[in-house]
PDB file of C-alpha atoms in Angstrom:
ATOM      1  CA  MET A  14      27.026  -2.847  26.820  1.00 77.00           C
ATOM      2  CA  VAL A  15      30.380  -4.072  25.588  1.00 84.00           C
ATOM      3  CA  SER A  16      33.233  -4.655  28.003  1.00 86.00           C
ATOM      4  CA  THR A  17      36.544  -2.827  27.999  1.00 88.00           C
ATOM      5  CA  GLY A  18      38.275  -6.111  27.209  1.00 88.00           C
ATOM      6  CA  ALA A  19      36.102  -6.598  24.130  1.00 89.00           C
ATOM      7  CA  VAL A  20      36.892  -3.100  22.870  1.00 91.00           C
ATOM      8  CA  ILE A  21      40.631  -3.643  23.393  1.00 90.00           C
ATOM      9  CA  GLY A  22      40.399  -6.972  21.581  1.00 88.00           C
ATOM     10  CA  VAL A  23      38.633  -5.427  18.594  1.00 89.00           C
ATOM     11  CA  VAL A  24      41.154  -2.557  18.493  1.00 91.00           C
ATOM     12  CA  GLY A  25      43.956  -5.151  18.342  1.00 87.00           C
ATOM     13  CA  VAL A  26      42.272  -7.061  15.521  1.00 83.00           C
ATOM     14  CA  ALA A  27      41.506  -3.857  13.615  1.00 86.00           C
ATOM     15  CA  LEU A  28      45.099  -2.639  13.924  1.00 86.00           C
ATOM     16  CA  GLY A  29      46.429  -5.988  12.765  1.00 78.00           C
ATOM     17  CA  MET A  30      44.217  -5.872   9.680  1.00 77.00           C
ATOM     18  CA  VAL A  31      44.728  -2.250   8.676  1.00 82.00           C
ATOM     19  CA  LEU A  32      48.520  -2.413   9.018  1.00 77.00           C
ATOM     20  CA  MET A  33      48.744  -5.455   6.746  1.00 72.00           C
ATOM     21  CA  PRO A  34      48.955  -4.255   3.112  1.00 70.00           C
ATOM     22  CA  GLY A  35      45.749  -5.129   1.291  1.00 79.00           C
ATOM     23  CA  PRO A  36      43.369  -3.808  -1.387  1.00 84.00           C
ATOM     24  CA  ASN A  37      42.249  -0.762   0.586  1.00 87.00           C
ATOM     25  CA  MET A  38      45.729   0.386   1.571  1.00 85.00           C
ATOM     26  CA  VAL A  39      47.182  -0.022  -1.918  1.00 83.00           C
ATOM     27  CA  HIS A  40      44.232   1.792  -3.504  1.00 87.00           C
ATOM     28  CA  LEU A  41      44.357   4.690  -1.031  1.00 90.00           C
ATOM     29  CA  VAL A  42      48.092   5.151  -1.374  1.00 86.00           C
ATOM     30  CA  SER A  43      47.889   5.094  -5.180  1.00 84.00           C
ATOM     31  CA  ARG A  44      45.143   7.730  -5.213  1.00 87.00           C
ATOM     32  CA  SER A  45      46.960   9.923  -2.685  1.00 86.00           C
ATOM     33  CA  VAL A  46      50.214   9.864  -4.621  1.00 81.00           C
ATOM     34  CA  ALA A  47      48.506  10.377  -7.991  1.00 80.00           C
ATOM     35  CA  GLN A  48      46.153  13.212  -7.001  1.00 83.00           C
ATOM     36  CA  GLY A  49      47.122  14.387  -3.534  1.00 82.00           C
ATOM     37  CA  ARG A  50      45.810  14.119   0.003  1.00 86.00           C
ATOM     38  CA  ARG A  51      42.332  15.429  -0.745  1.00 90.00           C
ATOM     39  CA  ALA A  52      41.787  12.696  -3.333  1.00 91.00           C
ATOM     40  CA  GLY A  53      43.062  10.069  -0.907  1.00 91.00           C
ATOM     41  CA  LEU A  54      40.729  11.277   1.823  1.00 94.00           C
ATOM     42  CA  ILE A  55      37.730  11.211  -0.532  1.00 95.00           C
ATOM     43  CA  ALA A  56      38.622   7.640  -1.503  1.00 95.00           C
ATOM     44  CA  LEU A  57      38.949   6.849   2.213  1.00 96.00           C
ATOM     45  CA  ALA A  58      35.402   8.148   2.746  1.00 97.00           C
ATOM     46  CA  GLY A  59      34.278   5.553   0.193  1.00 96.00           C
ATOM     47  CA  VAL A  60      36.193   2.847   2.035  1.00 95.00           C
ATOM     48  CA  ALA A  61      34.526   3.916   5.293  1.00 96.00           C
ATOM     49  CA  ALA A  62      31.121   3.717   3.608  1.00 96.00           C
ATOM     50  CA  GLY A  63      31.964   0.171   2.532  1.00 94.00           C
ATOM     51  CA  PHE A  64      32.767  -0.744   6.136  1.00 93.00           C
ATOM     52  CA  ALA A  65      29.431   0.722   7.211  1.00 93.00           C
ATOM     53  CA  VAL A  66      27.532  -1.306   4.594  1.00 91.00           C
ATOM     54  CA  TYR A  67      29.125  -4.537   5.751  1.00 88.00           C
ATOM     55  CA  LEU A  68      28.579  -3.671   9.417  1.00 89.00           C
ATOM     56  CA  LEU A  69      24.882  -2.965   8.925  1.00 88.00           C
ATOM     57  CA  ALA A  70      24.532  -6.171   6.906  1.00 84.00           C
ATOM     58  CA  ALA A  71      26.234  -8.152   9.661  1.00 81.00           C
ATOM     59  CA  VAL A  72      24.044  -6.621  12.375  1.00 81.00           C
ATOM     60  CA  ALA A  73      20.990  -7.503  10.287  1.00 80.00           C
ATOM     61  CA  GLY A  74      22.272 -11.044   9.847  1.00 74.00           C
ATOM     62  CA  LEU A  75      22.606 -10.720   6.071  1.00 65.00           C
ATOM     63  CA  ALA A  76      26.398 -11.087   5.912  1.00 61.00           C
ATOM     64  CA  ALA A  77      26.101 -14.605   7.363  1.00 66.00           C
ATOM     65  CA  VAL A  78      25.139 -15.634   3.838  1.00 71.00           C
ATOM     66  CA  PHE A  79      28.868 -15.844   3.075  1.00 66.00           C
ATOM     67  CA  ALA A  80      29.202 -18.552   5.705  1.00 68.00           C
ATOM     68  CA  VAL A  81      26.360 -20.711   4.390  1.00 76.00           C
ATOM     69  CA  VAL A  82      26.699 -20.035   0.651  1.00 76.00           C
ATOM     70  CA  PRO A  83      30.389 -20.551  -0.211  1.00 76.00           C
ATOM     71  CA  ALA A  84      29.677 -20.018  -3.906  1.00 82.00           C
ATOM     72  CA  LEU A  85      28.620 -16.424  -3.224  1.00 76.00           C
ATOM     73  CA  TYR A  86      31.804 -15.802  -1.256  1.00 73.00           C
ATOM     74  CA  THR A  87      33.825 -17.216  -4.149  1.00 80.00           C
ATOM     75  CA  ALA A  88      31.993 -15.036  -6.664  1.00 81.00           C
ATOM     76  CA  VAL A  89      32.667 -11.866  -4.667  1.00 75.00           C
ATOM     77  CA  LYS A  90      36.283 -12.916  -4.157  1.00 77.00           C
ATOM     78  CA  PHE A  91      36.936 -13.302  -7.879  1.00 85.00           C
ATOM     79  CA  ALA A  92      35.021 -10.121  -8.672  1.00 82.00           C
ATOM     80  CA  GLY A  93      37.286  -8.298  -6.236  1.00 73.00           C
ATOM     81  CA  ALA A  94      40.400  -9.820  -7.793  1.00 80.00           C
ATOM     82  CA  ALA A  95      39.225  -8.816 -11.266  1.00 85.00           C
ATOM     83  CA  TYR A  96      38.562  -5.254 -10.127  1.00 76.00           C
ATOM     84  CA  LEU A  97      42.038  -4.994  -8.598  1.00 74.00           C
ATOM     85  CA  LEU A  98      43.592  -6.261 -11.830  1.00 85.00           C
ATOM     86  CA  TRP A  99      41.655  -3.595 -13.721  1.00 82.00           C
ATOM     87  CA  LEU A 100      43.009  -0.947 -11.336  1.00 74.00           C
ATOM     88  CA  ALA A 101      46.530  -2.322 -11.875  1.00 78.00           C
ATOM     89  CA  TRP A 102      46.111  -2.060 -15.645  1.00 82.00           C
ATOM     90  CA  GLN A 103      44.797   1.490 -15.338  1.00 74.00           C
ATOM     91  CA  ALA A 104      47.790   2.455 -13.201  1.00 71.00           C
ATOM     92  CA  VAL A 105      50.258   1.100 -15.767  1.00 75.00           C
ATOM     93  CA  ARG A 106      48.580   2.310 -18.948  1.00 73.00           C
ATOM     94  CA  SER A 107      47.594   5.799 -17.778  1.00 58.00           C
ATOM     95  CA  GLY A 108      51.048   7.219 -18.348  1.00 49.00           C
ATOM     96  CA  ALA A 109      50.264   9.650 -15.583  1.00 43.00           C
ATOM     97  CA  ALA A 110      53.053  11.478 -13.880  1.00 38.00           C
ATOM     98  CA  VAL A 111      52.508  13.290 -10.611  1.00 38.00           C
ATOM     99  CA  VAL A 112      53.007  17.029 -10.597  1.00 34.00           C
ATOM    100  CA  PRO A 113      53.020  19.522  -7.699  1.00 33.00           C
ATOM    101  CA  GLY A 114      49.577  20.552  -6.519  1.00 35.00           C
ATOM    102  CA  GLY A 115      48.191  17.055  -6.364  1.00 36.00           C
ATOM    103  CA  PHE A 116      47.176  16.551  -9.982  1.00 34.00           C
ATOM    104  CA  ALA A 117      48.147  13.974 -12.577  1.00 37.00           C
ATOM    105  CA  ALA A 118      49.243  14.853 -16.086  1.00 34.00           C
ATOM    106  CA  ARG A 119      50.561  12.977 -19.066  1.00 33.00           C
ATOM    107  CA  ALA A 120      53.923  13.968 -20.461  1.00 31.00           C
ATOM    108  CA  GLU A 121      52.225  14.915 -23.710  1.00 29.00           C
ATOM    109  CA  GLY A 122      49.308  16.796 -22.189  1.00 30.00           C
ATOM    110  CA  ALA A 123      46.503  16.681 -19.690  1.00 31.00           C
ATOM    111  CA  GLY A 124      45.903  13.314 -18.069  1.00 35.00           C
ATOM    112  CA  ARG A 125      42.962  11.589 -16.437  1.00 46.00           C
ATOM    113  CA  VAL A 126      42.103  13.019 -13.044  1.00 60.00           C
ATOM    114  CA  GLU A 127      39.325  11.278 -11.133  1.00 75.00           C
ATOM    115  CA  GLY A 128      36.584  13.490  -9.765  1.00 86.00           C
ATOM    116  CA  ALA A 129      35.234  13.307  -6.229  1.00 91.00           C
ATOM    117  CA  ARG A 130      32.365  10.989  -7.163  1.00 92.00           C
ATOM    118  CA  ARG A 131      34.653   8.533  -8.905  1.00 92.00           C
ATOM    119  CA  LEU A 132      37.200   8.661  -6.087  1.00 94.00           C
ATOM    120  CA  PHE A 133      34.493   7.918  -3.532  1.00 96.00           C
ATOM    121  CA  SER A 134      32.955   5.095  -5.555  1.00 94.00           C
ATOM    122  CA  GLY A 135      36.405   3.625  -6.196  1.00 92.00           C
ATOM    123  CA  GLY A 136      37.070   3.380  -2.470  1.00 94.00           C
ATOM    124  CA  LEU A 137      33.597   1.995  -1.851  1.00 95.00           C
ATOM    125  CA  VAL A 138      33.847  -0.702  -4.541  1.00 92.00           C
ATOM    126  CA  THR A 139      37.367  -1.690  -3.481  1.00 90.00           C
ATOM    127  CA  ASN A 140      36.131  -2.318   0.045  1.00 90.00           C
ATOM    128  CA  LEU A 141      32.860  -3.996  -0.897  1.00 89.00           C
ATOM    129  CA  LEU A 142      34.696  -6.420  -3.184  1.00 85.00           C
ATOM    130  CA  ASN A 143      36.949  -7.522  -0.337  1.00 78.00           C
ATOM    131  CA  PRO A 144      34.782 -10.317   1.152  1.00 69.00           C
ATOM    132  CA  LYS A 145      37.159 -10.788   4.065  1.00 71.00           C
ATOM    133  CA  ILE A 146      35.624  -7.663   5.620  1.00 77.00           C
ATOM    134  CA  ALA A 147      32.254  -9.409   5.723  1.00 72.00           C
ATOM    135  CA  VAL A 148      33.896 -12.495   7.195  1.00 69.00           C
ATOM    136  CA  LEU A 149      35.468 -10.272   9.852  1.00 76.00           C
ATOM    137  CA  TYR A 150      32.040  -9.139  11.009  1.00 76.00           C
ATOM    138  CA  VAL A 151      30.558 -12.634  10.773  1.00 71.00           C
ATOM    139  CA  SER A 152      33.272 -14.742  12.406  1.00 69.00           C
ATOM    140  CA  VAL A 153      35.508 -12.433  14.446  1.00 75.00           C
ATOM    141  CA  LEU A 154      33.370  -9.712  16.027  1.00 78.00           C
ATOM    142  CA  PRO A 155      30.849 -12.236  17.458  1.00 76.00           C
ATOM    143  CA  GLN A 156      33.688 -13.650  19.576  1.00 76.00           C
ATOM    144  CA  PHE A 157      33.726 -10.387  21.537  1.00 84.00           C
ATOM    145  CA  VAL A 158      29.961 -10.277  22.108  1.00 82.00           C
ATOM    146  CA  ASP A 159      28.840 -11.215  25.629  1.00 83.00           C
ATOM    147  CA  PRO A 160      25.169 -12.332  25.768  1.00 78.00           C
ATOM    148  CA  GLU A 161      25.034 -11.324  29.439  1.00 80.00           C
ATOM    149  CA  ARG A 162      25.717  -7.691  28.554  1.00 80.00           C
ATOM    150  CA  GLY A 163      22.642  -7.064  26.414  1.00 79.00           C
ATOM    151  CA  GLY A 164      21.526  -7.492  22.825  1.00 81.00           C
ATOM    152  CA  ALA A 165      24.020  -9.040  20.455  1.00 78.00           C
ATOM    153  CA  ALA A 166      23.047  -6.681  17.627  1.00 80.00           C
ATOM    154  CA  ALA A 167      23.731  -3.572  19.713  1.00 85.00           C
ATOM    155  CA  GLN A 168      27.090  -4.927  20.876  1.00 86.00           C
ATOM    156  CA  SER A 169      28.044  -5.885  17.327  1.00 86.00           C
ATOM    157  CA  LEU A 170      27.183  -2.378  16.163  1.00 89.00           C
ATOM    158  CA  VAL A 171      29.366  -0.757  18.836  1.00 91.00           C
ATOM    159  CA  LEU A 172      32.287  -3.101  18.217  1.00 91.00           C
ATOM    160  CA  GLY A 173      31.952  -2.623  14.473  1.00 91.00           C
ATOM    161  CA  LEU A 174      32.059   1.153  14.902  1.00 94.00           C
ATOM    162  CA  VAL A 175      35.242   0.743  16.968  1.00 94.00           C
ATOM    163  CA  GLN A 176      36.801  -1.279  14.139  1.00 94.00           C
ATOM    164  CA  ILE A 177      35.778   1.347  11.572  1.00 95.00           C
ATOM    165  CA  ALA A 178      37.183   4.162  13.735  1.00 96.00           C
ATOM    166  CA  VAL A 179      40.544   2.407  14.013  1.00 95.00           C
ATOM    167  CA  ALA A 180      40.683   1.522  10.305  1.00 94.00           C
ATOM    168  CA  VAL A 181      39.725   5.025   9.151  1.00 95.00           C
ATOM    169  CA  SER A 182      42.134   6.743  11.568  1.00 96.00           C
ATOM    170  CA  VAL A 183      45.130   4.643  10.555  1.00 93.00           C
ATOM    171  CA  ASN A 184      44.296   4.877   6.848  1.00 93.00           C
ATOM    172  CA  ALA A 185      43.936   8.662   7.180  1.00 95.00           C
ATOM    173  CA  LEU A 186      47.481   8.842   8.553  1.00 92.00           C
ATOM    174  CA  ILE A 187      48.658   6.691   5.635  1.00 89.00           C
ATOM    175  CA  VAL A 188      46.858   8.942   3.137  1.00 91.00           C
ATOM    176  CA  VAL A 189      48.355  12.123   4.613  1.00 88.00           C
ATOM    177  CA  SER A 190      51.839  10.616   4.552  1.00 85.00           C
ATOM    178  CA  ALA A 191      51.443   9.273   1.028  1.00 80.00           C
ATOM    179  CA  GLY A 192      50.137  12.597  -0.232  1.00 64.00           C
ATOM    180  CA  SER A 193      53.445  14.270   0.607  1.00 68.00           C
ATOM    181  CA  VAL A 194      55.154  11.960  -1.874  1.00 66.00           C
ATOM    182  CA  ALA A 195      53.367  13.751  -4.744  1.00 60.00           C
ATOM    183  CA  GLY A 196      55.670  16.758  -4.624  1.00 61.00           C
ATOM    184  CA  PHE A 197      58.749  14.531  -4.618  1.00 64.00           C
ATOM    185  CA  LEU A 198      57.559  12.600  -7.660  1.00 61.00           C
ATOM    186  CA  GLY A 199      56.459  15.779  -9.408  1.00 60.00           C
ATOM    187  CA  ARG A 200      60.048  16.974  -9.470  1.00 65.00           C
ATOM    188  CA  ARG A 201      61.326  13.594 -10.657  1.00 66.00           C
ATOM    189  CA  PRO A 202      59.430  12.233 -13.714  1.00 68.00           C
ATOM    190  CA  GLY A 203      61.605   9.128 -13.796  1.00 72.00           C
ATOM    191  CA  TRP A 204      60.642   8.204 -10.260  1.00 68.00           C
ATOM    192  CA  ALA A 205      56.983   8.929 -11.061  1.00 66.00           C
ATOM    193  CA  ARG A 206      57.163   6.351 -13.851  1.00 74.00           C
ATOM    194  CA  VAL A 207      58.736   3.832 -11.455  1.00 77.00           C
ATOM    195  CA  TRP A 208      55.982   4.531  -8.922  1.00 70.00           C
ATOM    196  CA  ARG A 209      53.301   3.943 -11.560  1.00 73.00           C
ATOM    197  CA  TYR A 210      54.632   0.502 -12.409  1.00 80.00           C
ATOM    198  CA  LEU A 211      55.218  -0.298  -8.733  1.00 78.00           C
ATOM    199  CA  THR A 212      51.601   0.578  -7.965  1.00 71.00           C
ATOM    200  CA  GLY A 213      50.355  -1.625 -10.808  1.00 77.00           C
ATOM    201  CA  THR A 214      52.532  -4.483  -9.601  1.00 83.00           C
ATOM    202  CA  MET A 215      51.305  -4.159  -6.015  1.00 75.00           C
ATOM    203  CA  LEU A 216      47.662  -4.095  -7.102  1.00 71.00           C
ATOM    204  CA  ALA A 217      48.191  -7.141  -9.319  1.00 83.00           C
ATOM    205  CA  ALA A 218      49.957  -8.996  -6.503  1.00 81.00           C
ATOM    206  CA  VAL A 219      47.088  -8.311  -4.091  1.00 71.00           C
ATOM    207  CA  ALA A 220      44.600  -9.425  -6.764  1.00 77.00           C
ATOM    208  CA  VAL A 221      46.425 -12.738  -7.165  1.00 83.00           C
ATOM    209  CA  ARG A 222      46.521 -13.213  -3.405  1.00 74.00           C
ATOM    210  CA  VAL A 223      42.789 -12.526  -3.101  1.00 68.00           C
ATOM    211  CA  ALA A 224      41.930 -14.925  -5.937  1.00 79.00           C
ATOM    212  CA  ALA A 225      44.232 -17.684  -4.647  1.00 80.00           C
ATOM    213  CA  ASP A 226      43.126 -17.523  -1.022  1.00 69.00           C
ATOM    214  CA  ARG A 227      41.143 -20.557   0.113  1.00 64.00           C
ATOM    215  CA  SER A 228      41.079 -19.999   3.845  1.00 54.00           C
ATOM    216  CA  GLY A 229      37.715 -18.262   4.013  1.00 52.00           C
ATOM    217  CA  GLY A 230      39.203 -16.365   6.935  1.00 48.00           C
ATOM    218  CA  VAL A 231      40.420 -12.833   7.401  1.00 45.00           C
ATOM    219  CA  ALA A 232      43.951 -13.082   6.052  1.00 46.00           C
ATOM    220  CA  VAL A 233      43.512 -10.409   3.417  1.00 47.00           C
ATOM    221  CA  ALA A 234      43.749  -7.047   5.041  1.00 52.00           C
ATOM    222  CA  GLY A 235      41.406  -4.096   4.779  1.00 61.00           C
TER     223      GLY A 235
END
């Protein structure tokens, strides 16, 4: 099976990616602050499902399509950027202020609170529309596969699961920490408004970075 060195290498790559602010991190933090830790963890489950989809596709050899069909990669990249811009617009226009208990409410009445299904699908779509995750499995993980240690598919699966474990663990810590901000903002409506616009700005900035990237590498974080 995989070597200890390969596992350590993948852990290092996974940590480097998850600690770099990207679409997943911004989305999870925004959901956690807006609706509390539970909402952030449900969104994280969607992100984890997205990782699993890409991993299975890579093991099956399907994700290599991004390497041989650049137009498809470009299409997914711009779709991801558009989705992030939509999330940014939703964050700004919602007028939602965070209140204690992990719920969002408008100053003039009840606001939009995403249900579990929508939270999960939001995390899933955010991750699936980040094509750099597919590139990670296609171009980075294979570097840690040793043909002398058995089947490449089995090794890729194990290494991919290591990457997912690291990404989910770190993001869970981020979600739990971000969720505690909800109470602070709930007692300070002015700060909640600032947070809303900051979230929209961050999402828009990541969208621009995703759309403008031409490296085809793994610069955009998970």
